[in-house]
Tab-separated table of C-alpha atoms in Angstrom:
chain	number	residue	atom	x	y	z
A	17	UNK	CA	198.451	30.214	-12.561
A	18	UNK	CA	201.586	31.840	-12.700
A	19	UNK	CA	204.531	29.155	-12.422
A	20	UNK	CA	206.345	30.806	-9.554
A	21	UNK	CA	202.944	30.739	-7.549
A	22	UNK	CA	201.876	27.282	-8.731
A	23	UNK	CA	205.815	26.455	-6.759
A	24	UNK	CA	204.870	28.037	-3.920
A	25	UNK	CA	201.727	26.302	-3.860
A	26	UNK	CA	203.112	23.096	-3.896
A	27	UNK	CA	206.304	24.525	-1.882
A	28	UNK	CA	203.796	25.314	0.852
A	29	UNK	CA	201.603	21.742	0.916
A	30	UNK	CA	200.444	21.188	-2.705
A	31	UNK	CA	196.667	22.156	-3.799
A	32	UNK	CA	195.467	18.694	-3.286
A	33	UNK	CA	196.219	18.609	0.462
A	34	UNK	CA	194.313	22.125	0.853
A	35	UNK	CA	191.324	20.786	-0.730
A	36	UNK	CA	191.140	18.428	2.151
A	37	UNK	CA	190.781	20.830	4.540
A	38	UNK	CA	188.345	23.435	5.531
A	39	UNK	CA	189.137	24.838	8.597
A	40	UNK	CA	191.785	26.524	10.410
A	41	UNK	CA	193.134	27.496	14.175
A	42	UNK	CA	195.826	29.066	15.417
A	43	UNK	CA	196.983	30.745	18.777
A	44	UNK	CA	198.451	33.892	17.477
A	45	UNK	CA	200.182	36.984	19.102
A	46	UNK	CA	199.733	40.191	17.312
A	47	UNK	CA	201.379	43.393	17.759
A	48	UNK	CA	201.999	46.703	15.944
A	49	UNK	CA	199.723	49.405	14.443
A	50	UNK	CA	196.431	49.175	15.919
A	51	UNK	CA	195.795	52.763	16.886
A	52	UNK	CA	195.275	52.658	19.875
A	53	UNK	CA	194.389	48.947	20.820
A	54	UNK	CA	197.880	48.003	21.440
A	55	UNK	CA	198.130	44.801	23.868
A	56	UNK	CA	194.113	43.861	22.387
A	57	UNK	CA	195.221	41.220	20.155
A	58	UNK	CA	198.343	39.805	22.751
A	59	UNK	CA	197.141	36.299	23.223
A	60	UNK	CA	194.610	35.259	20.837
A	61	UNK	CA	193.116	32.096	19.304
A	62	UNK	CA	192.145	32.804	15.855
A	63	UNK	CA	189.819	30.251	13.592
A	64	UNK	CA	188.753	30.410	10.248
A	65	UNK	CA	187.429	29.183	7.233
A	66	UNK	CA	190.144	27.935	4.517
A	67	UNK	CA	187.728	28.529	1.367
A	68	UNK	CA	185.294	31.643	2.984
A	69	UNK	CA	187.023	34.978	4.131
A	70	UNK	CA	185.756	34.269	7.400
A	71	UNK	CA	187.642	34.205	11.108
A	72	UNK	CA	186.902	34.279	14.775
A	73	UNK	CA	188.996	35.644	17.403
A	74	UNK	CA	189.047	35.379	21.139
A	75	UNK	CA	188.924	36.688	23.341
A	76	UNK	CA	187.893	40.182	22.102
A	77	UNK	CA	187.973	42.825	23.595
A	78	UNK	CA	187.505	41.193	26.688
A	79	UNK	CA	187.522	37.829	28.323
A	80	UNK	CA	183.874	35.823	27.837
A	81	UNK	CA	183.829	37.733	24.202
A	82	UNK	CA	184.819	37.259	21.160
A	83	UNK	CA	185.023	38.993	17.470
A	84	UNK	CA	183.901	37.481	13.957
A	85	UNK	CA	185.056	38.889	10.973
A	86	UNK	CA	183.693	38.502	6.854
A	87	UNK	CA	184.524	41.218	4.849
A	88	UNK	CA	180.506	42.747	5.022
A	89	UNK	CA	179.850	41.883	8.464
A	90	UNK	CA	181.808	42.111	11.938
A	91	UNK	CA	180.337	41.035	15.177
A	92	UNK	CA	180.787	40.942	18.720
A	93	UNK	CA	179.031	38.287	21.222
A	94	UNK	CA	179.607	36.515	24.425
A	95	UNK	CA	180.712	33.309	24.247
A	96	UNK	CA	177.615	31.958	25.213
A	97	UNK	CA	176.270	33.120	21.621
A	98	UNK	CA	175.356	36.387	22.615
A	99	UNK	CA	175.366	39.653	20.290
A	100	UNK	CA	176.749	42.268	21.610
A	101	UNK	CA	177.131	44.451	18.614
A	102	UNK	CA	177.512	44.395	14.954
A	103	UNK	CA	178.440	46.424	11.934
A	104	UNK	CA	177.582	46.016	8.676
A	105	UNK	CA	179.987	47.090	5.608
A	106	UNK	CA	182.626	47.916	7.642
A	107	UNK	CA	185.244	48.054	5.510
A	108	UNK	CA	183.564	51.722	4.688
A	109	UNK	CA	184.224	53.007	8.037
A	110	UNK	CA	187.786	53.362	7.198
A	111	UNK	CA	187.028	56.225	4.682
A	112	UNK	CA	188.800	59.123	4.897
A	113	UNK	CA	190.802	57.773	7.895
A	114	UNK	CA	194.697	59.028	8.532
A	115	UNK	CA	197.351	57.630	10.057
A	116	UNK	CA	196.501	59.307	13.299
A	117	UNK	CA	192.692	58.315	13.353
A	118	UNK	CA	191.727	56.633	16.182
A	119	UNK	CA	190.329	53.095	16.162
A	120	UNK	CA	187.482	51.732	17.862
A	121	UNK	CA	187.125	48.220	18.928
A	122	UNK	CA	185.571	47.235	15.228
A	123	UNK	CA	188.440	48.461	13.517
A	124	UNK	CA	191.132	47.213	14.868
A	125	UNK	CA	189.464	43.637	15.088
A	126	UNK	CA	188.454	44.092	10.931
A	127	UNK	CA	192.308	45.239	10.548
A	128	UNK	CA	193.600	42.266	12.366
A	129	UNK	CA	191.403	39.589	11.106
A	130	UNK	CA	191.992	40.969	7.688
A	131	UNK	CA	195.891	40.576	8.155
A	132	UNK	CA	195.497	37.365	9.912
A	133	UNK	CA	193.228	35.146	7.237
A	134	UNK	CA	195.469	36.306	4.919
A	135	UNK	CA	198.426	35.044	6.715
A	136	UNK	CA	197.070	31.955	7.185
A	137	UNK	CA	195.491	31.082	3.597
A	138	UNK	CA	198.602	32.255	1.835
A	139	UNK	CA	199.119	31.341	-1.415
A	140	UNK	CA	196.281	28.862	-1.159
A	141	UNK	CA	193.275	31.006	-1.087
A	142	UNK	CA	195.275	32.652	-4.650
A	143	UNK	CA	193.743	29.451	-6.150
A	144	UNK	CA	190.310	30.196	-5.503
A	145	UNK	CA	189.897	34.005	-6.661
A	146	UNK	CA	190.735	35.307	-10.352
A	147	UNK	CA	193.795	37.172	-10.039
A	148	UNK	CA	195.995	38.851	-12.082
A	149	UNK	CA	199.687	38.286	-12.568
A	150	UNK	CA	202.685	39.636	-13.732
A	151	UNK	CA	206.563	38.893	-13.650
A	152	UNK	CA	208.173	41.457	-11.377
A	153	UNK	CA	211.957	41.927	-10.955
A	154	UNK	CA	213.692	39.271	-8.778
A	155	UNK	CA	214.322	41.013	-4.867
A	156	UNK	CA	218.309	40.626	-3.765
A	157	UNK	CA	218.470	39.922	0.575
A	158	UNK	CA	221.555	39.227	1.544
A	159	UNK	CA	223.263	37.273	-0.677
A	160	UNK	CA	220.100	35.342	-1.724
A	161	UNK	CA	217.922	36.008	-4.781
A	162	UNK	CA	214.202	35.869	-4.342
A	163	UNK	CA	212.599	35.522	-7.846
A	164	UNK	CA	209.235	37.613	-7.580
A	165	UNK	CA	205.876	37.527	-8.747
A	166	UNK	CA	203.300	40.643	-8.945
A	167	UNK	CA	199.189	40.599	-8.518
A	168	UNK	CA	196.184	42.128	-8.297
A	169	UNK	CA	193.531	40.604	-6.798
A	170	UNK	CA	189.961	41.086	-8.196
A	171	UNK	CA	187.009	44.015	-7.271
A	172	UNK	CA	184.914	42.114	-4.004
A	173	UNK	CA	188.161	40.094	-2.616
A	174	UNK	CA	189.226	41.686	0.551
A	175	UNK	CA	192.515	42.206	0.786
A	176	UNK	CA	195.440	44.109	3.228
A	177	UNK	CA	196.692	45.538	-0.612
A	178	UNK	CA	194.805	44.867	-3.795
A	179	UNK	CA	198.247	44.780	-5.577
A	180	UNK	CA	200.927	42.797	-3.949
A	181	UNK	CA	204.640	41.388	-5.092
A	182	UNK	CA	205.615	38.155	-3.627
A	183	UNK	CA	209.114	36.907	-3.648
A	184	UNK	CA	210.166	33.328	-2.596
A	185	UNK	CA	213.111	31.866	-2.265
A	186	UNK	CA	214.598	28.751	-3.551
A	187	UNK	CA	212.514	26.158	-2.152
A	188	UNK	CA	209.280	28.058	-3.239
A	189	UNK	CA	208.658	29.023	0.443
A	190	UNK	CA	206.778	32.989	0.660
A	191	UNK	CA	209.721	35.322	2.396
A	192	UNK	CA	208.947	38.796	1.289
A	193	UNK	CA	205.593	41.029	-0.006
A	194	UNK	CA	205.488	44.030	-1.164
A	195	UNK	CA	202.684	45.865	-0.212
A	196	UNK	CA	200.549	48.842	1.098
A	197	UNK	CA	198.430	48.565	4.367
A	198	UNK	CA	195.478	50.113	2.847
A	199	UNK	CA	193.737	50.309	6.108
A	200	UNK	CA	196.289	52.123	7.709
A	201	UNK	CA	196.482	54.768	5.100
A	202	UNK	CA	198.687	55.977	2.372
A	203	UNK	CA	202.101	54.239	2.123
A	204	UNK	CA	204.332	51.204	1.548
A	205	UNK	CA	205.286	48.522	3.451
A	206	UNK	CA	206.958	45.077	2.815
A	207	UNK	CA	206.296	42.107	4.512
A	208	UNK	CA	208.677	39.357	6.093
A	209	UNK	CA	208.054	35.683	6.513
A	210	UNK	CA	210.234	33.634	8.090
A	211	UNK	CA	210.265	30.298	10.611
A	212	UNK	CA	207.950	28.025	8.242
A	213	UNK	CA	206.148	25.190	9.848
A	214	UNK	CA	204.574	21.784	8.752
A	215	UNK	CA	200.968	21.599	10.770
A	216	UNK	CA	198.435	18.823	9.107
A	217	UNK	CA	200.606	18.844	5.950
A	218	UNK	CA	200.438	22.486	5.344
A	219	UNK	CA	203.505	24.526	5.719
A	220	UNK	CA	202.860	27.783	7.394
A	221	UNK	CA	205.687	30.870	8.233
A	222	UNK	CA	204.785	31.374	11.861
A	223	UNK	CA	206.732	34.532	12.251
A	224	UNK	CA	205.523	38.138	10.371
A	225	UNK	CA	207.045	41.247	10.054
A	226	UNK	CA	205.678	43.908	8.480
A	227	UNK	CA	208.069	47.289	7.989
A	228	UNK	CA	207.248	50.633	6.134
A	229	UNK	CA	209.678	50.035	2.451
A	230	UNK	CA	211.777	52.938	1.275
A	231	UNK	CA	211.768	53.564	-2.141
A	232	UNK	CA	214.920	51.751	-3.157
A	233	UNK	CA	213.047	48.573	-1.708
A	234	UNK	CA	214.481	48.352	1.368
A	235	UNK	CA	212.823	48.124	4.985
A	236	UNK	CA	212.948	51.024	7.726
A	237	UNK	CA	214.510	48.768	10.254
A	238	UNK	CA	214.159	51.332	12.969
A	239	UNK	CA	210.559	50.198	13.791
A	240	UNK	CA	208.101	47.570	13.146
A	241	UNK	CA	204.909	48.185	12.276
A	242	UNK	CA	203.394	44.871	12.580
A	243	UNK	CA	205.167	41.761	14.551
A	244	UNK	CA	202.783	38.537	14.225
A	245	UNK	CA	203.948	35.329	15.470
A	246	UNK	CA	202.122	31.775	15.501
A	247	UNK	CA	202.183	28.507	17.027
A	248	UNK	CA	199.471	25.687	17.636
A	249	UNK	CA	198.037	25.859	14.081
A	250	UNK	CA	195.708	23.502	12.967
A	251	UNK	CA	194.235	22.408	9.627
A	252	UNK	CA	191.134	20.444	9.833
């Protein structure tokens, strides 16, 4: 592993702490570019698998439901156990989509689980899948200098952006990617993490933003197209 991602590992918890675990939970508020399903994802309990791209949130789309999420299936049921509907592959159903498509209730719950197991497995789940790295040039933020890291995760890993740059600060914590919302369509965004956590040993930024990047690098500060914050996460 790269050294500035083996420091962030260990920055964040330390490998041999998330071997421990294999769960996840989190109550999570989620807001931005859903198309659409703005105010779906508002108050939401989110739970996952730490070594599986797997997640459950509820309630969705409604109260007494809930959505599951793994990158070649997507379900809705009741709470009682219930299915209500599923979809198989869905990742294809974004094909050919624009900004401006319209999302259906599968969508936007495969766009925000997506996003969200990410969030939460960051840089662990990097560990577990054969990615490629490269050194990238060091991102200036006020004052600070974030040294930088760039990779590409393998074919069949499910991903927000199969190539991403992370840049973290001193300590090793994550506080900026460079990326491209794939879902969403063409373009480029960067990522901000800030307000870092310790829950069960595993330091998590509980507060996202996600902006479109100009081309120098910068972020559009005018609007945000994602704002995720966390609280109540557990590691089990």
């Amino acid at each position: 592993m790269h050294d500035l991602l083996a420091l962030a590992v260990q920055a964040h918890g330390g490998a041999g702490t998330w071997r421990e675990l294999s769960r996840f939970r989190a109550r999570v508020h989620f807001g931005g570019a859903v198309k659409g399903r703005q105010g779906a994802f508002r108050e939401i309990t989110d739970s996952g698998d730490t070594r599986r791209q797997r997640l459950t949130t509820a309630p969705y789309p409604g109260r007494g439901r809930h959505a599951t999420w793994e990158p070649g299936r997507q379900t809705l049921r009741q709470d009682d156990g219930v299915l209500v509907a599923e979809q198989l592959g869905p990742r294809a159903r974004f094909a050919a989509h624009t900004r401006q498509t319209a999302w259906d209730e599968f969508h936007a719950a495969y766009f925000a689980a997506e996003v969200l197991w990410h969030c939460l497995t960051m840089p662990f789940h990097l560990l577990s899948c054969d990615i490629r790295t490269e050194q990238a040039r060091p991102w200036h933020e006020e004052g600070a200098v974030w040294p930088a890291v760039r990779i590409t995760y393998p074919d069949g890993f499910t991903a927000p952006s199969r190539q991403q740059t992370l840049c973290v600060d001193e300590d090793g914590l994550l506080r900026r990617t460079d990326l491209g919302l794939d879902l969403l369509g063409p373009g480029a965004a960067v990522a901000y993490a800030a307000r870092h956590r310790i829950f069960d040993g595993i330091v998590v930024p509980t507060r996202h933003r996600v902006y479109v990047r100009n081309p120098d690098g910068t972020r559009v500060t005018e609007s945000t197209s994602l704002a995720i914050d966390m609280d109540d996460v557990q590691f089990v």
